[in-house]
Coordinates of C-alpha atoms and ligand atoms in Angstrom, one line a residue:
X1 CA 88.5 -10.7 -60.9
X2 CA 91.3 -8.3 -61.5
X3 CA 90.3 -4.3 -60.6
X4 CA 91.5 -2.2 -63.5
X5 CA 93.9 -0.4 -63.8
X6 CA 94.7 3.5 -63.8
X7 CA 97.3 5.3 -63.9
X8 CA 97.1 8.9 -63.0
X9 CA 99.9 11.6 -63.8
X10 CA 99.8 15.0 -61.7
X11 CA 102.6 17.7 -62.7
X12 CA 104.6 20.3 -61.7
X13 CA 101.6 22.8 -60.6
X14 CA 99.2 20.3 -58.7
X15 CA 102.2 19.3 -56.7
X16 CA 103.7 22.7 -56.0
X17 CA 102.4 23.3 -52.4
X18 CA 101.8 20.7 -50.0
X19 CA 97.6 21.7 -49.8
X20 CA 97.2 21.2 -53.7
X21 CA 99.6 17.8 -52.8
X22 CA 96.1 17.6 -50.4
X23 CA 94.3 18.3 -53.8
X24 CA 95.9 15.5 -55.6
X25 CA 95.3 12.6 -53.1
X26 CA 91.8 13.6 -52.9
X27 CA 91.3 12.3 -56.8
X28 CA 93.7 9.5 -56.3
X29 CA 91.7 8.3 -53.4
X30 CA 88.5 9.2 -55.6
X31 CA 89.9 6.4 -57.7
X32 CA 90.4 4.3 -55.6
X33 CA 87.2 4.0 -54.4
X34 CA 85.8 3.9 -57.4
X35 CA 87.8 -0.2 -57.3
X36 CA 91.0 1.0 -59.5
X37 CA 94.0 0.2 -59.1
X38 CA 96.3 3.5 -59.0
X39 CA 99.8 3.9 -60.0
X40 CA 101.1 7.4 -60.2
X41 CA 103.6 9.5 -61.6
X42 CA 104.6 12.8 -60.2
X43 CA 106.4 15.7 -61.9
X44 CA 108.8 17.8 -59.1
X45 CA 107.0 20.9 -57.8
X46 CA 106.5 23.3 -60.1
X47 CA 109.8 26.0 -60.6
X48 CA 111.9 22.7 -58.7
X49 CA 114.0 21.4 -61.7
X50 CA 114.6 25.3 -63.2
X51 CA 115.8 25.7 -59.5
X52 CA 118.0 22.8 -59.6
X53 CA 119.0 23.2 -63.4
X54 CA 119.6 27.2 -62.7
X55 CA 122.1 25.9 -59.7
X56 CA 124.3 23.0 -62.3
X57 CA 125.2 26.5 -64.0
X58 CA 126.1 28.4 -61.6
X59 CA 128.8 26.1 -62.7
X60 CA 129.5 24.9 -65.6
X61 CA 127.5 26.8 -68.7
X62 CA 127.4 23.4 -69.7
X63 CA 127.7 20.6 -67.0
X64 CA 128.1 17.5 -67.0
X65 CA 124.7 15.2 -68.9
X66 CA 125.5 12.7 -66.5
X67 CA 125.9 14.8 -63.1
X68 CA 123.4 16.7 -64.7
X69 CA 120.6 13.8 -64.9
X70 CA 121.2 12.8 -61.2
X71 CA 120.6 16.2 -59.7
X72 CA 117.9 16.7 -61.2
X73 CA 116.4 14.1 -61.1
X74 CA 116.4 15.0 -57.3
X75 CA 113.2 16.8 -57.5
X76 CA 110.5 13.9 -58.4
X77 CA 111.4 12.2 -55.3
X78 CA 111.0 14.8 -53.7
X79 CA 107.4 15.2 -54.3
X80 CA 107.2 11.2 -54.9
X81 CA 107.5 10.4 -51.1
X82 CA 105.2 13.9 -50.1
X83 CA 102.2 12.3 -51.8
X84 CA 103.0 8.9 -50.4
X85 CA 103.0 10.4 -46.7
X86 CA 100.1 12.7 -47.5
X87 CA 98.2 9.4 -48.9
X88 CA 99.2 7.2 -46.0
X89 CA 98.2 10.2 -42.9
X90 CA 94.7 10.0 -45.2
X91 CA 94.8 6.2 -44.1
X92 CA 95.1 4.5 -47.9
X93 CA 98.5 2.9 -48.3
X94 CA 101.2 3.5 -50.7
X95 CA 104.3 3.6 -51.9
X96 CA 106.6 5.8 -53.5
X97 CA 109.5 3.8 -56.2
X98 CA 111.8 5.7 -58.1
X99 CA 112.1 4.8 -61.5
X100 CA 115.0 2.6 -61.5
X101 CA 113.2 1.2 -58.4
X102 CA 110.3 1.3 -60.6
X103 CA 111.9 -1.1 -63.7
X104 CA 112.3 2.0 -65.9
X105 CA 115.4 0.9 -68.0
X106 CA 116.5 3.7 -70.9
X107 CA 118.8 4.4 -73.3
X108 CA 122.6 6.1 -72.1
X109 CA 121.6 10.0 -74.2
X110 CA 121.3 11.4 -70.9
X111 CA 118.9 14.2 -70.1
X112 CA 116.5 13.6 -73.4
X113 CA 116.3 9.4 -72.5
X114 CA 114.3 6.9 -74.4
X115 CA 112.2 4.6 -72.4
X116 CA 113.3 0.8 -73.8
X117 CA 111.8 -1.5 -70.9
X118 CA 109.8 -1.5 -67.7
X119 CA 110.0 -5.1 -65.9
X120 CA 106.9 -4.5 -63.9
X121 CA 108.0 -6.9 -61.2
X122 CA 107.6 -4.7 -58.3
X123 CA 104.8 -2.5 -59.6
X124 CA 102.6 -5.9 -60.1
X125 CA 103.9 -7.3 -56.4
X126 CA 102.8 -3.9 -54.6
X127 CA 99.9 -3.4 -56.2
X128 CA 98.9 -6.9 -55.7
X129 CA 98.7 -5.7 -51.4
X130 CA 96.5 -3.7 -52.4
X131 CA 98.9 -0.8 -52.7
X132 CA 98.6 2.5 -54.3
X133 CA 101.6 3.2 -56.2
X134 CA 103.8 6.3 -57.0
X135 CA 106.6 6.9 -59.4
X136 CA 108.2 9.7 -59.9
X137 CA 108.6 10.2 -63.7
X138 CA 111.0 12.1 -65.9
X139 CA 113.6 9.5 -64.8
X140 CA 115.0 5.7 -65.7
X141 CA 117.8 4.0 -65.3
X142 CA 120.4 2.8 -68.2
X143 CA 121.9 -0.7 -68.4
X144 CA 125.2 0.7 -66.5
X145 CA 122.2 1.8 -63.2
X146 CA 123.4 5.4 -64.4
X147 CA 119.7 8.1 -63.1
X148 CA 119.0 9.0 -66.9
X149 CA 116.0 11.9 -67.4
X150 CA 113.7 12.0 -70.1
X151 CA 113.4 15.3 -71.5
X152 CA 111.5 18.6 -70.0
X153 CA 107.9 17.7 -69.8
X154 CA 109.1 14.5 -70.0
X155 CA 106.8 13.1 -66.8
X156 CA 104.7 12.7 -69.5
X157 CA 106.0 9.7 -71.1
X158 CA 106.9 7.9 -68.3
X159 CA 103.6 8.0 -67.8
X160 CA 102.1 6.6 -70.6
X161 CA 105.0 4.5 -71.2
X162 CA 103.7 2.5 -67.5
X163 CA 100.5 2.3 -68.4
X164 CA 101.4 0.9 -71.2
X165 CA 103.4 -1.4 -70.4
X166 CA 100.9 -2.9 -67.3
X167 CA 98.1 -2.8 -70.1
X168 CA 95.8 0.5 -67.9
X169 CA 92.7 1.0 -68.9
X170 CA 93.6 5.3 -69.1
X171 CA 96.4 7.2 -69.2
X172 CA 95.2 10.4 -67.0
X173 CA 97.6 13.2 -67.1
X174 CA 96.4 16.2 -64.8
X175 CA 97.8 19.3 -64.7
X176 CA 96.6 22.8 -65.1
X177 CA 94.5 23.6 -67.9
X178 CA 91.6 21.8 -67.8
X179 CA 92.4 20.2 -71.3
X180 CA 93.8 20.6 -74.3
X181 CA 93.1 23.0 -76.8
X182 CA 93.4 25.0 -80.4
X183 CA 95.4 27.3 -78.9
X184 CA 97.8 27.9 -75.0
X185 CA 95.0 28.7 -73.4
X186 CA 96.8 31.8 -72.2
X187 CA 97.5 33.0 -74.5
X188 CA 94.8 33.0 -77.3
X189 CA 91.7 34.0 -74.3
X190 CA 89.1 32.7 -76.7
X191 CA 90.9 29.0 -77.7
X192 CA 88.5 26.2 -77.7
X193 CA 88.5 23.2 -74.9
X194 CA 89.2 20.4 -77.9
X195 CA 86.8 17.7 -76.5
X196 CA 88.6 15.2 -78.8
X197 CA 92.2 15.6 -80.7
X198 CA 93.4 12.8 -83.1
X199 CA 97.4 11.8 -82.6
X200 CA 98.6 13.4 -86.4
X201 CA 97.3 17.1 -85.2
X202 CA 98.3 15.8 -81.0
X203 CA 101.5 15.3 -82.1
X204 CA 102.0 18.1 -84.8
X205 CA 101.0 20.5 -81.9
X206 CA 103.7 18.7 -79.3
X207 CA 106.3 18.5 -81.9
X208 CA 105.6 22.3 -81.8
X209 CA 105.7 23.3 -78.9
X210 CA 103.0 22.8 -77.1
X211 CA 103.4 21.6 -74.2
X212 CA 100.4 20.1 -73.2
X213 CA 102.2 16.8 -73.7
X214 CA 105.5 16.1 -73.9
X215 CA 106.0 14.4 -77.6
X216 CA 107.6 10.8 -76.8
X217 CA 103.9 10.3 -74.8
X218 CA 102.1 11.3 -78.4
X219 CA 103.6 9.0 -79.9
X220 CA 103.9 6.3 -78.0
X221 CA 99.5 6.5 -76.9
X222 CA 98.4 5.9 -80.9
X223 CA 101.5 3.3 -81.7
X224 CA 100.3 1.5 -78.6
X225 CA 96.9 2.9 -78.8
X226 CA 96.6 3.7 -74.6
X227 CA 93.4 5.9 -74.2
X228 CA 95.1 9.2 -73.5
X229 CA 93.7 12.1 -71.6
X230 CA 94.6 15.6 -69.9
X231 CA 92.2 17.0 -67.0
X232 CA 92.2 19.8 -65.5
X233 CA 94.0 18.9 -61.4
X234 CA 91.7 21.7 -59.7
X235 CA 88.6 21.0 -61.4
X236 CA 86.0 18.2 -62.6
X237 CA 85.3 17.6 -66.2
X238 CA 86.5 15.4 -68.9
X239 CA 89.1 16.9 -70.1
X240 CA 90.1 16.1 -73.3
X241 CA 90.9 12.6 -75.0
X242 CA 93.7 12.6 -77.6
X243 CA 91.5 9.7 -80.3
X244 CA 91.2 9.3 -83.5
X245 CA 93.8 8.0 -86.8
X246 CA 93.1 10.7 -89.2
X247 CA 93.2 15.1 -89.0
X248 CA 89.2 15.8 -89.6
X249 CA 89.5 19.3 -89.4
X250 CA 90.5 22.1 -91.4
X251 CA 92.4 23.9 -88.8
X252 CA 92.4 21.8 -85.7
X253 CA 94.5 23.9 -83.8
X254 CA 98.1 26.3 -83.3
X255 CA 101.5 25.9 -81.9
X256 CA 104.3 28.4 -80.1
X257 CA 107.8 27.3 -79.4
X258 CA 109.6 30.1 -77.3
X259 CA 113.0 30.6 -76.2
X260 CA 114.3 29.0 -79.5
X261 CA 117.8 31.6 -80.9
X262 CA 118.3 31.4 -84.4
X263 CA 122.3 31.0 -84.8
X264 CA 123.5 32.2 -88.2
X265 CA 126.4 30.5 -89.9
X266 CA 127.5 30.5 -93.6
X267 CA 125.4 28.4 -95.8
X268 CA 127.8 26.0 -96.8
X269 CA 128.0 24.5 -92.7
X270 CA 124.8 23.9 -92.4
X271 CA 125.2 20.5 -93.0
X272 CA 127.7 20.0 -91.0
X273 CA 126.6 22.0 -87.7
X274 CA 123.0 19.9 -88.5
X275 CA 125.1 16.8 -87.7
X276 CA 127.1 17.7 -85.4
X277 CA 123.6 18.8 -83.3
X278 CA 122.2 15.4 -83.8
X279 CA 126.6 14.1 -82.5
X280 CA 125.6 15.9 -79.5
X281 CA 122.3 15.3 -78.7
X282 CA 120.9 19.0 -79.5
X283 CA 117.1 19.0 -81.3
X284 CA 117.3 21.5 -84.4
X285 CA 113.7 23.0 -84.7
X286 CA 113.7 24.6 -88.7
X287 CA 116.6 25.4 -90.6
X288 CA 116.3 29.2 -91.6
X289 CA 117.9 29.2 -95.3
X290 CA 118.5 32.5 -96.2
X291 CA 120.9 33.8 -99.5
X292 CA 122.7 34.6 -97.9
X293 CA 123.4 33.1 -94.4
X294 CA 121.7 29.9 -92.4
X295 CA 120.3 30.0 -89.7
X296 CA 119.6 26.9 -87.3
X297 CA 117.2 27.4 -84.8
X298 CA 117.9 25.2 -81.7
X299 CA 116.6 26.4 -77.7
X300 CA 118.2 28.5 -76.7
X301 CA 119.5 26.6 -73.7
X302 CA 121.1 24.6 -75.6
X303 CA 123.0 28.1 -77.1
X304 CA 126.7 26.8 -75.0
X305 CA 126.5 23.6 -75.7
X306 CA 126.9 24.3 -79.6
X307 CA 128.9 27.3 -79.5
X308 CA 131.6 25.0 -77.3
X309 CA 131.7 22.9 -79.9
X310 CA 131.4 25.6 -83.5
X311 CA 132.1 29.0 -81.7
X312 CA 134.0 29.7 -84.8
X313 CA 131.8 29.0 -87.3
X314 CA 128.5 30.8 -85.1
X315 CA 128.4 34.8 -87.3
X316 CA 125.7 35.3 -85.3
X317 CA 122.5 34.9 -83.4
X318 CA 118.7 36.0 -82.8
X319 CA 116.3 34.9 -80.6
X320 CA 113.0 33.8 -82.4
X321 CA 109.6 31.5 -81.8
X322 CA 107.9 29.9 -83.5
X323 CA 104.4 29.5 -84.1
X324 CA 102.6 26.5 -86.6
X325 CA 99.3 26.1 -88.0
X326 CA 98.2 22.4 -87.7
X327 CA 95.2 21.0 -90.0
X328 CA 94.5 19.6 -93.2
X329 CA 94.0 23.1 -94.7
X330 CA 97.1 24.5 -93.4
X331 CA 98.9 24.3 -96.1
X332 CA 96.8 26.9 -98.4
X333 CA 97.3 29.2 -95.6
X334 CA 100.5 29.9 -95.3
X335 CA 100.9 33.4 -98.0
X336 CA 97.2 34.3 -96.1
X337 CA 99.0 34.2 -92.9
X338 CA 102.3 36.3 -94.1
X339 CA 99.2 38.7 -95.8
X340 CA 97.5 38.9 -92.3
X341 CA 100.3 39.3 -90.3
X342 CA 102.5 41.8 -92.5
X343 CA 98.9 44.0 -92.5
X344 CA 99.1 44.2 -88.7
X345 CA 103.3 45.2 -88.1
X346 CA 104.3 41.4 -87.3
X347 CA 107.4 40.8 -89.3
X348 CA 107.4 36.9 -90.3
X349 CA 111.8 36.3 -90.5
X350 CA 110.8 33.2 -92.3
X351 CA 107.9 30.9 -93.2
X352 CA 108.3 27.3 -94.3
X353 CA 105.4 24.4 -95.0
X354 CA 105.6 20.7 -93.3
X355 CA 103.4 18.0 -92.4
X356 CA 99.9 18.9 -91.9
X357 CA 101.8 22.2 -91.6
X358 CA 103.1 25.6 -91.6
X359 CA 105.7 27.3 -89.8
X360 CA 105.7 30.8 -88.9
X361 CA 109.2 32.3 -87.4
X362 CA 108.2 35.9 -85.8
X363 CA 110.0 38.1 -83.1
X364 CA 110.0 36.4 -79.8
X365 CA 108.0 40.1 -77.9
X366 CA 105.1 38.9 -81.8
X367 CA 104.4 35.3 -81.2
X368 CA 101.4 36.0 -79.0
X369 CA 100.2 38.6 -80.7
X370 CA 100.6 36.9 -84.1
X371 CA 98.8 33.8 -83.0
X372 CA 95.8 35.6 -82.0
X373 CA 95.1 36.8 -85.1
X374 CA 95.5 34.1 -86.8
X375 CA 93.8 31.9 -84.1
X376 CA 90.9 34.8 -85.0
X377 CA 91.3 33.9 -88.4
X378 CA 90.8 30.2 -88.8
X379 CA 89.1 28.7 -85.6
X380 CA 87.1 31.8 -83.6
X381 CA 85.7 32.5 -86.7
X382 CA 85.4 29.9 -89.1
X383 CA 83.2 26.8 -88.7
X384 CA 86.3 24.4 -89.0
X385 CA 87.4 22.6 -85.3
X386 CA 83.7 22.1 -86.0
X387 CA 83.6 19.2 -88.1
X388 CA 86.1 16.9 -85.5
X389 CA 83.3 17.9 -82.9
X390 CA 81.3 16.3 -85.0
X391 CA 82.8 13.4 -85.7
X392 CA 83.1 13.4 -82.0
X393 CA 79.4 13.6 -80.7
X394 CA 79.2 10.6 -83.9
X395 CA 81.6 8.1 -82.4
Ligands
ADP401 P1 102.4 20.3 -65.8 O1 103.3 20.9 -64.9 O2 101.3 19.7 -65.2 O3 102.8 19.1 -66.8 P2 102.8 21.8 -68.7 O4 103.6 23.6 -67.8 O5 103.6 20.9 -69.0 O6 101.9 21.4 -66.8 O7 101.5 22.1 -69.5 C1 100.6 22.7 -69.1 C2 100.3 23.8 -70.0 O8 100.3 23.6 -71.5 C3 99.1 24.8 -69.6 O9 99.4 25.5 -68.7 C4 99.2 25.5 -71.2 O10 99.4 27.5 -70.8 C5 100.3 25.1 -71.8 N1 99.8 24.6 -72.9 C6 99.5 24.9 -74.5 N2 99.4 24.5 -75.3 C7 98.5 24.3 -75.0 C8 97.3 23.8 -75.7 N3 96.8 23.7 -76.7 N4 96.5 23.6 -75.2 C9 96.0 23.2 -73.7 N5 97.4 23.8 -72.7 C10 98.6 24.1 -73.6
LIG402 N1 110.9 18.1 -63.6 C1 110.6 17.9 -64.8 C2 110.5 19.0 -66.4 O1 110.5 20.2 -65.3 C3 110.0 16.7 -66.1 C4 108.2 17.1 -65.9 O2 107.7 17.6 -64.9 O3 107.4 16.4 -66.8 O4 110.8 19.2 -67.3
MG403 MG1 104.1 19.5 -68.5

């Protein structure tokens, strides 16, 4: 009988030093010794992708998207080779593959590509030889053979798509926190660890900035029924499982998005600017509609690209952050949220409702305080997520 297969992904902090790579190797060896076939996906060592990006930006504020992919994909190639060497030295046969060697084919949207297909024949062959296969995350190749990358945080998506293509029993995302929390635990100390989180809530959290999972990773796992677990590289526990088609919590969690900028334009230019953003691959996070002006909220690092096209139409720009409350009852909490924040001195620049969530645009210096205020009121002081935990216990 064929051995079960698991895909394990290790993020940047987990492979950040040679000592940490040794810890990562222990997890892989454990899984292998437990009788699994193991495919591993790695990110670049922590800070490396930003370092490479910084080098490119010393040359050009908006470097060629194709060349940027060639450059950024190098980060993952370093960590995959170091990990393979570590496993080999420990007596385990391991081989590293680039995205292209692993058969990962994407569309041609450089810097934000989508995986189209994975030809697993090479990986299958190596697994049949009892090798541990290590694949570079975040990268693939388009039909022309050019290297592409999947957007920041994209190694999660590489892992889950490989898990789907290989029919793995689980995709395990190892990171620097021990699971998915009701809010970023680095910001809200009392955030609750969620043993399970439903797909709709996780999708909203990922979409609105909770970077613990890359959005396409969650979407793929949901659509293709891939068991998806988040757990710590530095601790042994069950982590959190993303599971369930329905949101059962009044408030599932709060997501924070930083490094955003609101680009002020005249209201009559809104449609044209949004269309242009779509064409050049800039994600619009929010549209602030005021009587006199419209604010297009995008990532700060995309603003130079937008300015190339629209410099004459941009009146002003302002750094902002976005706070999103996710859950069944979130919509009912819009006015209360604004009131709670204003009472404690946090200016809410803009607010709106969306699918099972509310979004609040706040000044960047207030976003952590705002997240704590809302988390205290809606999660710490209420039993709302207990509904979800009860369901998890009942299976
Ligand atoms: P990796 O490098 O392993 O991919 P990331 O930095 O991309 O790790 O994601 C993990 C980080 O996500 C955590 O360190 C944490 O600060 C942040 N995070 C944001 N929201 C959440 C959340 N709801 N639950 C857990 N972690 C979160
Ligand atoms: N190295 C890439 C990044 O920093 C991809 C990843 O870590 O998932 O965004
Ligand atoms: Mg990540």
